Tab-separated table of C-alpha atoms in Angstrom:
chain	number	residue	atom	x	y	z
A	319	MET	CA	23.263	28.020	50.325
A	320	SER	CA	19.978	29.616	51.405
A	321	HIS	CA	16.598	28.026	50.818
A	322	THR	CA	15.790	30.614	48.120
A	323	GLN	CA	19.035	29.893	46.280
A	324	SER	CA	18.518	26.124	46.420
A	325	THR	CA	14.961	26.509	45.094
A	326	LEU	CA	16.215	28.719	42.260
A	327	GLN	CA	18.988	26.232	41.424
A	328	LEU	CA	16.453	23.374	41.400
A	329	ALA	CA	14.163	25.334	39.069
A	330	MET	CA	17.087	26.027	36.723
A	331	ASN	CA	18.065	22.362	36.735
A	332	THR	CA	14.464	21.336	36.049
A	333	GLU	CA	14.142	23.827	33.216
A	334	GLU	CA	17.445	22.669	31.692
A	335	ARG	CA	16.399	18.995	31.959
A	336	ASP	CA	13.011	19.649	30.343
A	337	HIS	CA	14.743	21.567	27.557
A	338	LYS	CA	17.076	18.616	26.938
A	339	ILE	CA	14.137	16.219	26.866
A	340	LYS	CA	12.356	18.319	24.254
A	341	GLU	CA	15.562	18.548	22.202
A	342	LEU	CA	15.867	14.758	22.248
A	343	ILE	CA	12.226	14.403	21.187
A	344	GLN	CA	13.005	16.615	18.188
A	345	LYS	CA	16.019	14.424	17.342
A	346	LEU	CA	13.800	11.329	17.447
A	347	LYS	CA	11.658	12.673	14.614
A	348	VAL	CA	12.239	10.587	11.503
A	349	LYS	CA	13.026	12.694	8.460
A	350	ALA	CA	11.746	10.459	5.650
A	351	ASP	CA	8.500	8.629	4.955
A	352	SER	CA	8.392	4.967	5.931
A	353	HIS	CA	6.494	3.809	2.877
A	354	LYS	CA	9.200	5.034	0.500
A	355	GLY	CA	11.586	2.424	1.836
A	356	LYS	CA	14.511	4.802	2.261
A	357	GLU	CA	17.349	3.637	4.434
A	358	ASP	CA	17.848	5.828	7.448
A	359	ASP	CA	21.518	6.000	8.519
A	360	VAL	CA	20.635	7.634	11.856
A	361	ASP	CA	20.884	5.377	14.898
A	362	TYR	CA	18.259	6.565	17.386
A	363	SER	CA	19.218	4.139	20.168
A	364	SER	CA	21.711	6.543	21.791
A	365	SER	CA	19.132	9.361	21.872
A	366	LEU	CA	16.559	6.996	23.353
A	367	THR	CA	19.014	5.799	25.995
A	368	THR	CA	19.854	9.403	26.972
A	369	LEU	CA	16.154	10.237	27.088
A	370	ASN	CA	15.540	7.258	29.371
A	371	GLU	CA	18.246	8.472	31.764
A	372	LEU	CA	16.737	11.961	31.868
A	373	ILE	CA	13.250	10.555	32.529
A	374	ILE	CA	14.566	8.404	35.371
A	375	SER	CA	16.180	11.497	36.902
A	376	ILE	CA	12.750	13.129	37.328
A	377	ASN	CA	11.928	12.752	41.017
A	378	ASN	CA	8.738	14.777	41.003
A	379	LYS	CA	6.059	12.451	39.619
A	380	SER	CA	3.687	15.274	38.732
A	381	GLU	CA	6.394	16.748	36.489
A	382	LEU	CA	6.768	13.370	34.786
A	383	VAL	CA	3.020	13.209	34.161
A	384	GLY	CA	3.124	16.625	32.497
A	385	LEU	CA	5.843	15.460	30.112
A	386	VAL	CA	4.349	12.042	29.274
A	387	PRO	CA	2.284	13.114	26.189
A	388	VAL	CA	5.277	14.864	24.599
A	389	ILE	CA	7.578	11.933	25.408
A	390	LEU	CA	5.131	9.444	23.896
A	391	THR	CA	5.021	11.306	20.562
A	392	GLY	CA	8.753	10.764	20.237
A	393	VAL	CA	9.025	7.247	21.679
A	394	ILE	CA	6.013	5.407	20.213
A	395	PRO	CA	7.249	5.326	16.570
A	396	HIS	CA	10.378	3.508	17.802
A	397	THR	CA	8.581	0.700	19.696
A	398	THR	CA	7.794	-1.336	16.578
A	399	ARG	CA	9.831	-2.470	13.592
A	400	HIS	CA	10.286	0.140	10.872
A	401	TYR	CA	13.078	0.932	8.463
A	402	TRP	CA	14.480	3.530	10.907
A	403	THR	CA	14.565	1.170	13.933
A	404	ASN	CA	16.867	-1.629	15.002
A	405	GLU	CA	16.863	-4.050	17.909
A	406	SER	CA	18.683	-1.704	20.277
A	407	SER	CA	16.454	1.291	19.507
A	408	ILE	CA	13.284	-0.794	19.892
A	409	LEU	CA	14.529	-2.118	23.243
A	410	ALA	CA	15.421	1.402	24.449
A	411	ALA	CA	11.996	2.754	23.430
A	412	LYS	CA	10.195	-0.111	25.151
A	413	ASN	CA	12.243	0.463	28.305
A	414	ILE	CA	11.064	4.073	28.378
A	415	LEU	CA	7.441	3.031	27.911
A	416	THR	CA	7.742	0.366	30.614
A	417	TYR	CA	9.258	2.861	33.062
A	418	ILE	CA	6.465	5.377	32.412
A	419	LEU	CA	3.834	2.697	33.018
A	420	LYS	CA	5.476	1.714	36.315
A	421	LYS	CA	5.915	5.264	37.601
A	422	CYS	CA	2.336	6.190	36.675
A	423	HIS	CA	0.964	2.978	38.264
A	424	CYS	CA	-0.668	1.886	35.004
A	425	SER	CA	-1.077	-1.852	34.473
A	426	SER	CA	-1.541	-1.597	30.694
A	427	ILE	CA	-1.166	0.799	27.794
A	428	PRO	CA	-4.914	1.602	27.641
A	429	ASP	CA	-4.703	2.481	31.346
A	430	LEU	CA	-2.101	5.064	30.416
A	431	LEU	CA	-4.157	6.379	27.493
A	432	ILE	CA	-7.635	6.578	29.018
A	433	GLY	CA	-7.069	5.951	32.731
A	434	ARG	CA	-9.500	3.920	34.789
A	435	LYS	CA	-12.376	6.347	34.737
A	436	ASN	CA	-14.418	3.841	32.677
A	437	LYS	CA	-13.516	0.690	34.528
A	438	SER	CA	-16.863	-0.890	33.796
A	439	VAL	CA	-19.375	-0.386	31.050
A	440	PRO	CA	-22.438	1.526	32.277
A	441	GLY	CA	-25.517	-0.648	32.477
A	442	VAL	CA	-23.580	-3.852	31.911
A	443	GLY	CA	-21.430	-4.189	34.963
A	444	VAL	CA	-18.611	-5.938	33.130
A	445	VAL	CA	-15.052	-5.172	34.135
A	446	SER	CA	-13.207	-3.426	31.343
A	447	PRO	CA	-10.673	-5.551	29.483
A	448	TYR	CA	-8.252	-2.652	29.816
A	449	THR	CA	-7.707	-3.153	33.546
A	450	PRO	CA	-6.115	-6.598	33.977
A	451	ALA	CA	-4.977	-7.687	37.429
A	452	ARG	CA	-1.366	-7.544	36.261
A	453	PRO	CA	0.388	-6.942	32.946
A	454	THR	CA	0.360	-9.931	30.641
A	455	GLU	CA	2.426	-10.873	27.606
A	456	GLU	CA	-0.497	-9.871	25.402
A	457	VAL	CA	-0.603	-6.325	26.784
A	458	LEU	CA	3.087	-5.690	27.420
A	459	PRO	CA	5.036	-8.440	25.664
A	460	TRP	CA	8.405	-6.855	26.409
A	461	LEU	CA	7.984	-6.724	30.211
A	462	GLN	CA	10.286	-8.990	32.209
A	463	GLU	CA	9.480	-10.634	35.528
A	464	GLU	CA	11.436	-8.004	37.458
A	465	ASP	CA	9.501	-5.232	35.670
A	466	GLU	CA	6.146	-6.079	37.229
A	467	VAL	CA	3.912	-3.027	37.329
A	468	PRO	CA	2.271	-2.383	40.700
A	469	VAL	CA	-1.518	-2.373	40.496
A	470	VAL	CA	-3.109	0.556	42.293
A	471	GLU	CA	-6.723	0.138	43.273
A	472	ASP	CA	-7.149	3.555	44.878
A	473	GLU	CA	-8.089	6.097	42.213
A	474	GLU	CA	-6.430	8.805	44.295
A	475	GLU	CA	-3.043	7.104	43.866
A	476	LEU	CA	-3.311	6.992	40.081
A	477	LEU	CA	-1.047	9.662	38.678
A	478	ILE	CA	-2.969	9.770	35.395
A	479	GLY	CA	-6.549	9.168	36.477
A	480	GLY	CA	-8.036	10.377	33.194
A	481	GLY	CA	-5.270	9.206	30.884
A	482	VAL	CA	-3.149	11.153	28.420
A	483	MET	CA	-5.296	10.505	25.353
A	484	ASN	CA	-6.880	13.948	25.162
A	485	GLU	CA	-3.525	15.736	25.401
A	486	LEU	CA	-1.950	13.340	22.881
A	487	LEU	CA	-4.749	13.985	20.408
A	488	ARG	CA	-4.396	17.735	20.899
A	489	ILE	CA	-0.691	17.504	20.013
A	490	LEU	CA	-1.329	15.220	17.041
A	491	ARG	CA	-4.114	17.455	15.671
A	492	ARG	CA	-1.834	20.475	15.752
A	493	ARG	CA	1.033	18.675	14.022
A	494	LEU	CA	-0.969	16.761	11.424
A	495	VAL	CA	-2.599	19.888	10.004
A	496	GLU	CA	0.773	21.481	9.366
A	497	THR	CA	1.950	21.585	5.768
A	498	GLU	CA	5.075	19.510	6.465
A	499	TRP	CA	3.427	16.640	8.356
A	500	LYS	CA	4.450	14.106	5.698
A	501	GLU	CA	8.114	14.825	6.353
A	502	HIS	CA	7.784	13.303	9.833
A	503	PRO	CA	6.065	9.912	10.097
A	504	ASN	CA	6.120	10.099	13.914
A	505	GLU	CA	2.706	11.710	14.159
A	506	LYS	CA	0.790	9.327	11.930
A	507	HIS	CA	2.393	6.258	13.496
A	508	THR	CA	1.636	7.592	16.975
A	509	LEU	CA	-1.973	8.151	15.893
A	510	MET	CA	-2.327	4.586	14.594
A	511	TRP	CA	-0.644	3.153	17.699
A	512	CYS	CA	-3.096	4.960	19.986
A	513	LEU	CA	-6.037	3.885	17.840
A	514	ARG	CA	-5.009	0.214	17.914
A	515	HIS	CA	-4.933	0.232	21.717
A	516	LEU	CA	-8.481	1.595	22.076
A	517	LYS	CA	-11.526	-0.600	21.562
A	518	HIS	CA	-15.252	-0.612	22.253
A	519	PRO	CA	-16.770	0.966	24.299
A	520	HIS	CA	-14.026	3.493	25.107
A	521	LEU	CA	-13.188	4.433	21.517
A	522	SER	CA	-16.580	6.111	21.008
A	523	GLU	CA	-15.535	8.957	23.315
A	524	TYR	CA	-12.665	9.848	20.960
A	525	PHE	CA	-14.460	9.161	17.665
A	526	ASN	CA	-14.791	12.841	16.725
A	527	SER	CA	-11.083	13.368	17.347
A	528	PHE	CA	-9.821	10.383	15.364
A	529	LEU	CA	-12.140	10.633	12.348
A	530	PRO	CA	-10.874	13.965	10.881
A	531	LEU	CA	-7.253	12.819	11.213
A	532	LEU	CA	-7.977	9.501	9.480
A	533	LEU	CA	-9.844	11.279	6.678
A	534	LEU	CA	-6.834	13.586	6.307
A	535	LEU	CA	-4.659	10.526	5.654
A	536	ILE	CA	-7.229	9.040	3.247
A	537	ASP	CA	-7.474	12.271	1.249
A	538	ASP	CA	-3.717	12.393	0.666
A	539	TYR	CA	-2.541	11.454	-2.810
A	540	GLU	CA	0.008	8.883	-1.600
A	541	ILE	CA	-1.167	5.259	-1.569
A	542	TYR	CA	0.561	4.459	1.717
A	543	HIS	CA	-1.313	7.206	3.565
A	544	LYS	CA	-4.634	6.125	2.059
A	545	GLN	CA	-4.013	2.550	3.160
A	546	LEU	CA	-3.013	3.666	6.655
A	547	GLY	CA	-6.131	5.818	6.999
A	548	LEU	CA	-8.446	3.078	5.717
A	549	THR	CA	-6.966	0.517	8.108
A	550	GLY	CA	-7.557	2.878	11.011
A	551	LEU	CA	-11.041	3.704	9.767
A	552	CYS	CA	-11.967	0.006	9.660
A	553	HIS	CA	-10.891	-0.335	13.301
A	554	LEU	CA	-12.811	2.808	14.222
A	555	ILE	CA	-16.039	1.538	12.595
A	556	ALA	CA	-15.715	-1.904	14.184
A	557	ASN	CA	-15.312	-0.428	17.680
A	558	THR	CA	-18.038	2.255	17.572
A	559	ASP	CA	-21.706	1.674	18.389
A	560	SER	CA	-23.735	1.163	15.216
A	561	ALA	CA	-26.582	3.314	16.532
A	562	GLU	CA	-24.222	6.219	17.118
A	563	LEU	CA	-22.815	5.972	13.587
A	564	VAL	CA	-26.269	5.977	11.992
A	565	GLN	CA	-28.051	8.423	14.306
A	566	TYR	CA	-25.688	11.335	13.839
A	567	GLY	CA	-25.019	10.792	10.140
A	568	LYS	CA	-21.413	9.751	10.703
A	569	ALA	CA	-21.823	6.615	8.601
A	570	ASP	CA	-23.044	8.678	5.621
A	571	LEU	CA	-20.129	11.068	6.019
A	572	ILE	CA	-17.612	8.207	6.018
A	573	TYR	CA	-19.306	6.512	3.048
A	574	ASP	CA	-19.239	9.692	0.946
A	575	SER	CA	-15.579	10.201	1.855
A	576	ILE	CA	-14.324	6.747	0.838
A	577	LYS	CA	-16.598	5.557	-1.984
A	578	LYS	CA	-14.479	7.432	-4.554
A	579	LEU	CA	-11.625	5.033	-3.716
A	580	LEU	CA	-13.584	2.249	-5.439
A	581	TYR	CA	-12.026	3.462	-8.692
A	582	PHE	CA	-8.461	2.895	-7.442
A	583	ASN	CA	-6.994	-0.335	-8.806
A	584	LYS	CA	-4.156	-0.639	-6.303
A	585	VAL	CA	-3.862	-3.843	-4.278
A	586	ASP	CA	-3.195	-2.083	-0.961
A	587	ILE	CA	-6.190	0.214	-1.422
A	588	ILE	CA	-8.507	-2.646	-2.446
A	589	ASN	CA	-7.547	-4.783	0.549
A	590	ALA	CA	-7.988	-1.901	2.995
A	591	LEU	CA	-11.094	-0.302	1.453
A	592	HIS	CA	-13.545	-3.174	1.090
A	593	PRO	CA	-13.505	-4.452	4.711
A	594	ALA	CA	-14.275	-0.891	5.843
A	595	LEU	CA	-17.030	-0.463	3.237
A	596	GLN	CA	-18.606	-3.828	4.043
A	597	SER	CA	-18.722	-3.092	7.775
A	598	LEU	CA	-20.195	0.325	7.028
A	599	LEU	CA	-22.876	-0.993	4.644
A	600	VAL	CA	-24.036	-3.604	7.151
A	601	ILE	CA	-24.467	-0.834	9.734
A	602	MET	CA	-26.228	1.560	7.334
A	603	GLU	CA	-28.558	-0.872	5.565
A	604	GLY	CA	-28.735	-3.978	7.735
A	605	PRO	CA	-29.366	-7.511	6.420
A	606	GLN	CA	-31.381	-7.969	3.263
A	607	PRO	CA	-34.913	-9.419	3.723
A	608	MET	CA	-35.313	-13.043	2.644
A	609	GLU	CA	-38.800	-12.492	1.189
A	610	ILE	CA	-39.580	-10.111	-1.649
A	611	SER	CA	-42.943	-8.557	-0.804
A	612	GLN	CA	-42.556	-5.285	-2.711
A	613	PRO	CA	-40.257	-3.685	-5.308
A	614	ARG	CA	-36.785	-3.290	-3.896
A	615	LYS	CA	-35.159	0.124	-3.792
A	616	TRP	CA	-31.668	0.780	-5.084
A	617	ARG	CA	-29.308	0.677	-2.137
A	618	LYS	CA	-25.735	1.712	-1.440
A	619	THR	CA	-24.708	-1.952	-1.467
A	620	ASP	CA	-25.924	-2.148	-5.083
A	621	GLU	CA	-23.989	0.998	-5.954
A	622	VAL	CA	-20.745	-0.410	-4.543
A	623	PHE	CA	-21.241	-3.886	-6.014
A	624	VAL	CA	-21.924	-2.573	-9.524
A	625	ILE	CA	-18.695	-0.549	-9.464
A	626	LEU	CA	-16.824	-3.573	-8.119
A	627	LEU	CA	-18.167	-5.853	-10.853
A	628	GLN	CA	-17.243	-3.381	-13.569
A	629	SER	CA	-13.720	-3.036	-12.186
A	630	MET	CA	-13.321	-6.815	-11.961
A	631	TYR	CA	-14.657	-7.343	-15.478
A	632	THR	CA	-12.156	-4.983	-17.100
A	633	GLU	CA	-9.134	-5.889	-14.943
A	634	SER	CA	-6.331	-7.948	-16.478
A	635	LYS	CA	-3.565	-7.843	-13.868
A	636	LEU	CA	-3.474	-11.078	-11.881
A	637	SER	CA	-2.441	-9.432	-8.590
A	638	ILE	CA	-5.353	-6.989	-8.717
A	639	ARG	CA	-7.785	-9.754	-9.723
A	640	LYS	CA	-6.631	-11.711	-6.696
A	641	ALA	CA	-7.330	-8.697	-4.455
A	642	TYR	CA	-10.787	-8.070	-5.953
A	643	ILE	CA	-12.138	-11.639	-5.780
A	644	LYS	CA	-11.245	-11.889	-2.081
A	645	HIS	CA	-14.014	-9.477	-1.123
A	646	VAL	CA	-16.905	-10.646	-3.318
A	647	CYS	CA	-18.267	-13.309	-0.930
A	648	ARG	CA	-19.059	-10.739	1.740
A	649	TYR	CA	-21.008	-8.619	-0.743
A	650	ILE	CA	-23.001	-11.678	-1.826
A	651	GLU	CA	-23.905	-12.250	1.822
A	652	CYS	CA	-24.893	-8.579	2.173
A	653	LEU	CA	-27.142	-8.726	-0.912
A	654	GLY	CA	-28.659	-12.081	-0.006
A	655	VAL	CA	-31.197	-13.398	-2.508
A	656	PHE	CA	-30.968	-10.140	-4.465
A	657	ILE	CA	-27.617	-11.284	-5.837
A	658	ILE	CA	-29.790	-12.911	-8.524
A	659	LYS	CA	-29.911	-9.488	-10.171
A	660	TYR	CA	-26.165	-9.682	-10.876
A	661	ILE	CA	-25.760	-13.430	-11.427
A	662	ASN	CA	-25.071	-13.287	-15.185
A	663	LYS	CA	-22.202	-10.835	-14.978
A	664	LEU	CA	-20.773	-12.356	-11.816
A	665	LEU	CA	-20.683	-15.840	-13.360
A	666	LEU	CA	-18.831	-14.479	-16.410
A	667	ILE	CA	-16.243	-12.926	-14.095
A	668	ILE	CA	-15.831	-16.125	-12.050
A	669	PHE	CA	-15.423	-18.256	-15.199
A	670	ASP	CA	-12.756	-15.843	-16.440
A	671	TYR	CA	-10.908	-15.726	-13.118
A	672	ILE	CA	-10.684	-19.516	-12.677
A	673	GLU	CA	-9.386	-19.942	-16.209
A	674	TYR	CA	-5.968	-18.386	-15.534
A	675	PRO	CA	-3.550	-19.556	-12.810
A	676	ASP	CA	-1.900	-16.908	-10.628
A	677	TYR	CA	1.213	-18.996	-9.862
A	678	CYS	CA	0.898	-18.120	-6.164
A	679	GLY	CA	-0.588	-21.281	-4.719
A	680	GLU	CA	-3.687	-21.044	-6.938
A	681	GLU	CA	-5.167	-18.511	-4.489
A	682	THR	CA	-7.254	-16.759	-7.146
A	683	ARG	CA	-8.808	-20.028	-8.307
A	684	LYS	CA	-9.511	-21.140	-4.731
A	685	THR	CA	-11.176	-17.834	-3.855
A	686	SER	CA	-13.135	-17.817	-7.131
A	687	LEU	CA	-14.481	-21.312	-6.449
A	688	THR	CA	-15.421	-20.289	-2.909
A	689	THR	CA	-17.238	-17.301	-4.415
A	690	LEU	CA	-19.046	-19.626	-6.840
A	691	LEU	CA	-20.127	-21.815	-3.920
A	692	THR	CA	-21.488	-18.803	-2.045
A	693	LEU	CA	-23.271	-17.534	-5.159
A	694	MET	CA	-24.982	-20.894	-5.801
A	695	ARG	CA	-26.158	-21.139	-2.195
A	696	TYR	CA	-27.737	-17.671	-2.219
A	697	SER	CA	-29.172	-17.805	-5.757
A	698	TRP	CA	-30.145	-21.490	-5.927
A	699	PRO	CA	-33.533	-20.903	-7.642
A	700	ARG	CA	-31.725	-19.548	-10.747
A	701	ILE	CA	-28.866	-22.048	-10.849
A	702	PRO	CA	-30.714	-24.589	-13.092
A	703	ASN	CA	-30.709	-21.897	-15.822
A	704	HIS	CA	-26.910	-21.722	-15.590
A	705	PHE	CA	-26.203	-25.428	-15.113
A	706	GLU	CA	-24.396	-26.016	-18.410
A	707	PRO	CA	-21.944	-23.074	-18.334
A	708	ILE	CA	-21.068	-23.796	-14.688
A	709	LEU	CA	-20.434	-27.489	-15.385
A	710	LYS	CA	-18.381	-26.741	-18.512
A	711	SER	CA	-16.235	-24.242	-16.621
A	712	LEU	CA	-15.557	-26.750	-13.829
A	713	ILE	CA	-14.698	-29.532	-16.301
A	714	LYS	CA	-12.314	-27.211	-18.163
A	715	LEU	CA	-10.641	-26.282	-14.880
A	716	ILE	CA	-10.135	-29.974	-14.009
A	717	SER	CA	-8.618	-30.524	-17.438
A	718	ASP	CA	-6.219	-27.582	-16.977
A	719	LEU	CA	-5.177	-28.741	-13.522
A	720	CYS	CA	-4.624	-32.365	-14.568
A	721	PRO	CA	-3.219	-32.475	-18.130
A	722	ASP	CA	-2.263	-36.132	-17.653
A	723	LYS	CA	-5.587	-37.984	-17.917
A	724	SER	CA	-4.346	-41.060	-16.098
A	725	VAL	CA	-2.870	-39.375	-13.000
A	726	ILE	CA	-4.348	-37.200	-10.262
A	727	PRO	CA	-1.659	-34.739	-9.037
A	728	ASP	CA	-0.903	-35.109	-5.339
A	729	ASP	CA	0.448	-31.612	-4.633
A	730	SER	CA	-1.454	-29.747	-1.933
A	731	ASN	CA	-2.566	-26.772	-4.069
A	732	THR	CA	-4.098	-28.972	-6.785
A	733	GLN	CA	-5.775	-31.154	-4.156
A	734	ASP	CA	-7.272	-28.063	-2.492
A	735	VAL	CA	-8.667	-26.804	-5.813
A	736	LEU	CA	-10.071	-30.251	-6.659
A	737	GLY	CA	-11.721	-30.354	-3.239
A	738	LEU	CA	-13.452	-27.032	-3.934
A	739	ILE	CA	-14.516	-28.275	-7.382
A	740	ILE	CA	-16.110	-31.323	-5.733
A	741	ASP	CA	-17.968	-29.016	-3.317
A	742	CYS	CA	-19.219	-26.945	-6.285
A	743	LEU	CA	-20.387	-30.099	-8.089
A	744	LYS	CA	-22.236	-31.217	-4.959
A	745	VAL	CA	-24.053	-27.893	-4.588
A	746	LEU	CA	-24.776	-27.828	-8.320
A	747	ASN	CA	-26.270	-31.318	-8.052
A	748	CYS	CA	-28.475	-30.210	-5.155
A	749	CYS	CA	-29.695	-27.115	-7.014
A	750	CYS	CA	-30.633	-28.907	-10.253
A	751	HIS	CA	-30.822	-32.594	-9.378
A	752	GLU	CA	-32.786	-33.773	-12.429
A	753	ASN	CA	-30.364	-32.319	-15.000
A	754	SER	CA	-27.153	-32.845	-13.041
A	755	SER	CA	-27.553	-36.512	-12.119
A	756	ALA	CA	-28.026	-37.585	-15.727
A	757	SER	CA	-25.123	-35.444	-16.890
A	758	TYR	CA	-22.831	-36.699	-14.136
A	759	LYS	CA	-23.607	-40.335	-14.927
A	760	MET	CA	-23.018	-39.723	-18.622
A	761	LEU	CA	-19.628	-38.155	-17.845
A	762	LEU	CA	-18.673	-41.149	-15.673
A	763	LYS	CA	-19.590	-43.473	-18.525
A	764	ASP	CA	-17.886	-41.588	-21.360
A	765	THR	CA	-14.726	-40.060	-19.861
A	766	GLU	CA	-11.414	-41.722	-19.041
A	767	HIS	CA	-10.000	-38.683	-17.286
A	768	ALA	CA	-9.019	-39.891	-13.789
A	769	ALA	CA	-9.421	-36.563	-11.997
A	770	LEU	CA	-12.783	-35.838	-13.627
A	771	ARG	CA	-14.098	-39.317	-12.770
A	772	HIS	CA	-12.916	-38.859	-9.193
A	773	CYS	CA	-14.663	-35.474	-8.795
A	774	ILE	CA	-17.942	-36.667	-10.373
A	775	ALA	CA	-17.981	-39.854	-8.302
A	776	GLU	CA	-17.396	-37.853	-5.092
A	777	ALA	CA	-20.251	-35.484	-5.998
A	778	LEU	CA	-22.656	-38.335	-6.711
A	779	ASP	CA	-21.810	-40.220	-3.522
A	780	THR	CA	-23.276	-37.497	-1.321
A	781	VAL	CA	-26.636	-37.219	-3.087
């Protein structure tokens, strides 16, 4: 066979192999949405195993590098547990990822995504956390001892010096704007996987690429997509420079895009939305001043907190109440002393929330009491005006927890709630010592309720 014929045969074989790889990537696309909980009867492990064999057969490393972004879009959704994966498919997908890392001389996943072009932070001189000396369990938990990835110090030897992130994002952008993107969860799970593996300061470079895709997920009508987008957005905000968010108006854009979700009373949305909003408000408005020297302007934190209070006040479902009360403490800290403006309504909500058990380890009552503690510490000058309703609410809670007056329950949940009640009584005593001491001593004298006597005695002992 002549040299020309052998070259032509090699080109045909290469073209056929690449075509097979792309066919397998298409087969690896999941056909149903993960959040709907549908059972997928397709076993992807055989396709992943065949794909691994084809990748290993690639001798030309530059050809492998060209195929890496496309391969990752098909493999990444199978590296973690979903309804369409099983142990064998997860293992096969991780084997492919491990092989790619080894052949590209990348010591970690972020090395593969962004390369080592930003090994140290400019002006700081700190070695990037994305370039460990060797792979660890934290970075590549599925690597075995015999799979050690060689560390290449010479930038020339790195096959992917700049990483595959830009090409991956280009592919994801094209696919996520298509009308049928929801039929294939591969793209959104690949997007979230890439986002999770990028942190400050390297994520800032890709901020403008990730943000539109996350907002696309948030704007979808399905709750699962909103939750996924909000989770990614929270990570994006936490790993982007605050000055950059404020200077270019990105923070305002994000706030205007997600504030409408405050009216959604879904647990998943509540738990994903408020951490993102709180991080954003701290960046946009900063800490509240401790001294009031001039009339205070209405701020975005006030706007969010008012909507939150109204939603909490009218909510009756215990699961949603539990989700709401979890996030109030952080808003109190954001408002600082200005929480006094909302103390009346917030106390009514707390009294209502601690009145009803949630039958899930008393989590709602514990969080409500923690919120009451935080409120009293930040609004202590006004607490004497609310001494009686606070004390009555705490006494009623003790009575509900311990219906037997002669016995103090020893179960852990009741003991935890009683401990928080004692902390509240201590803070209440510190805030209004003259009124509280006399009332506490009168209760000790007149009551025979064992749990109430115990809580009052504990509160008085520390003063």
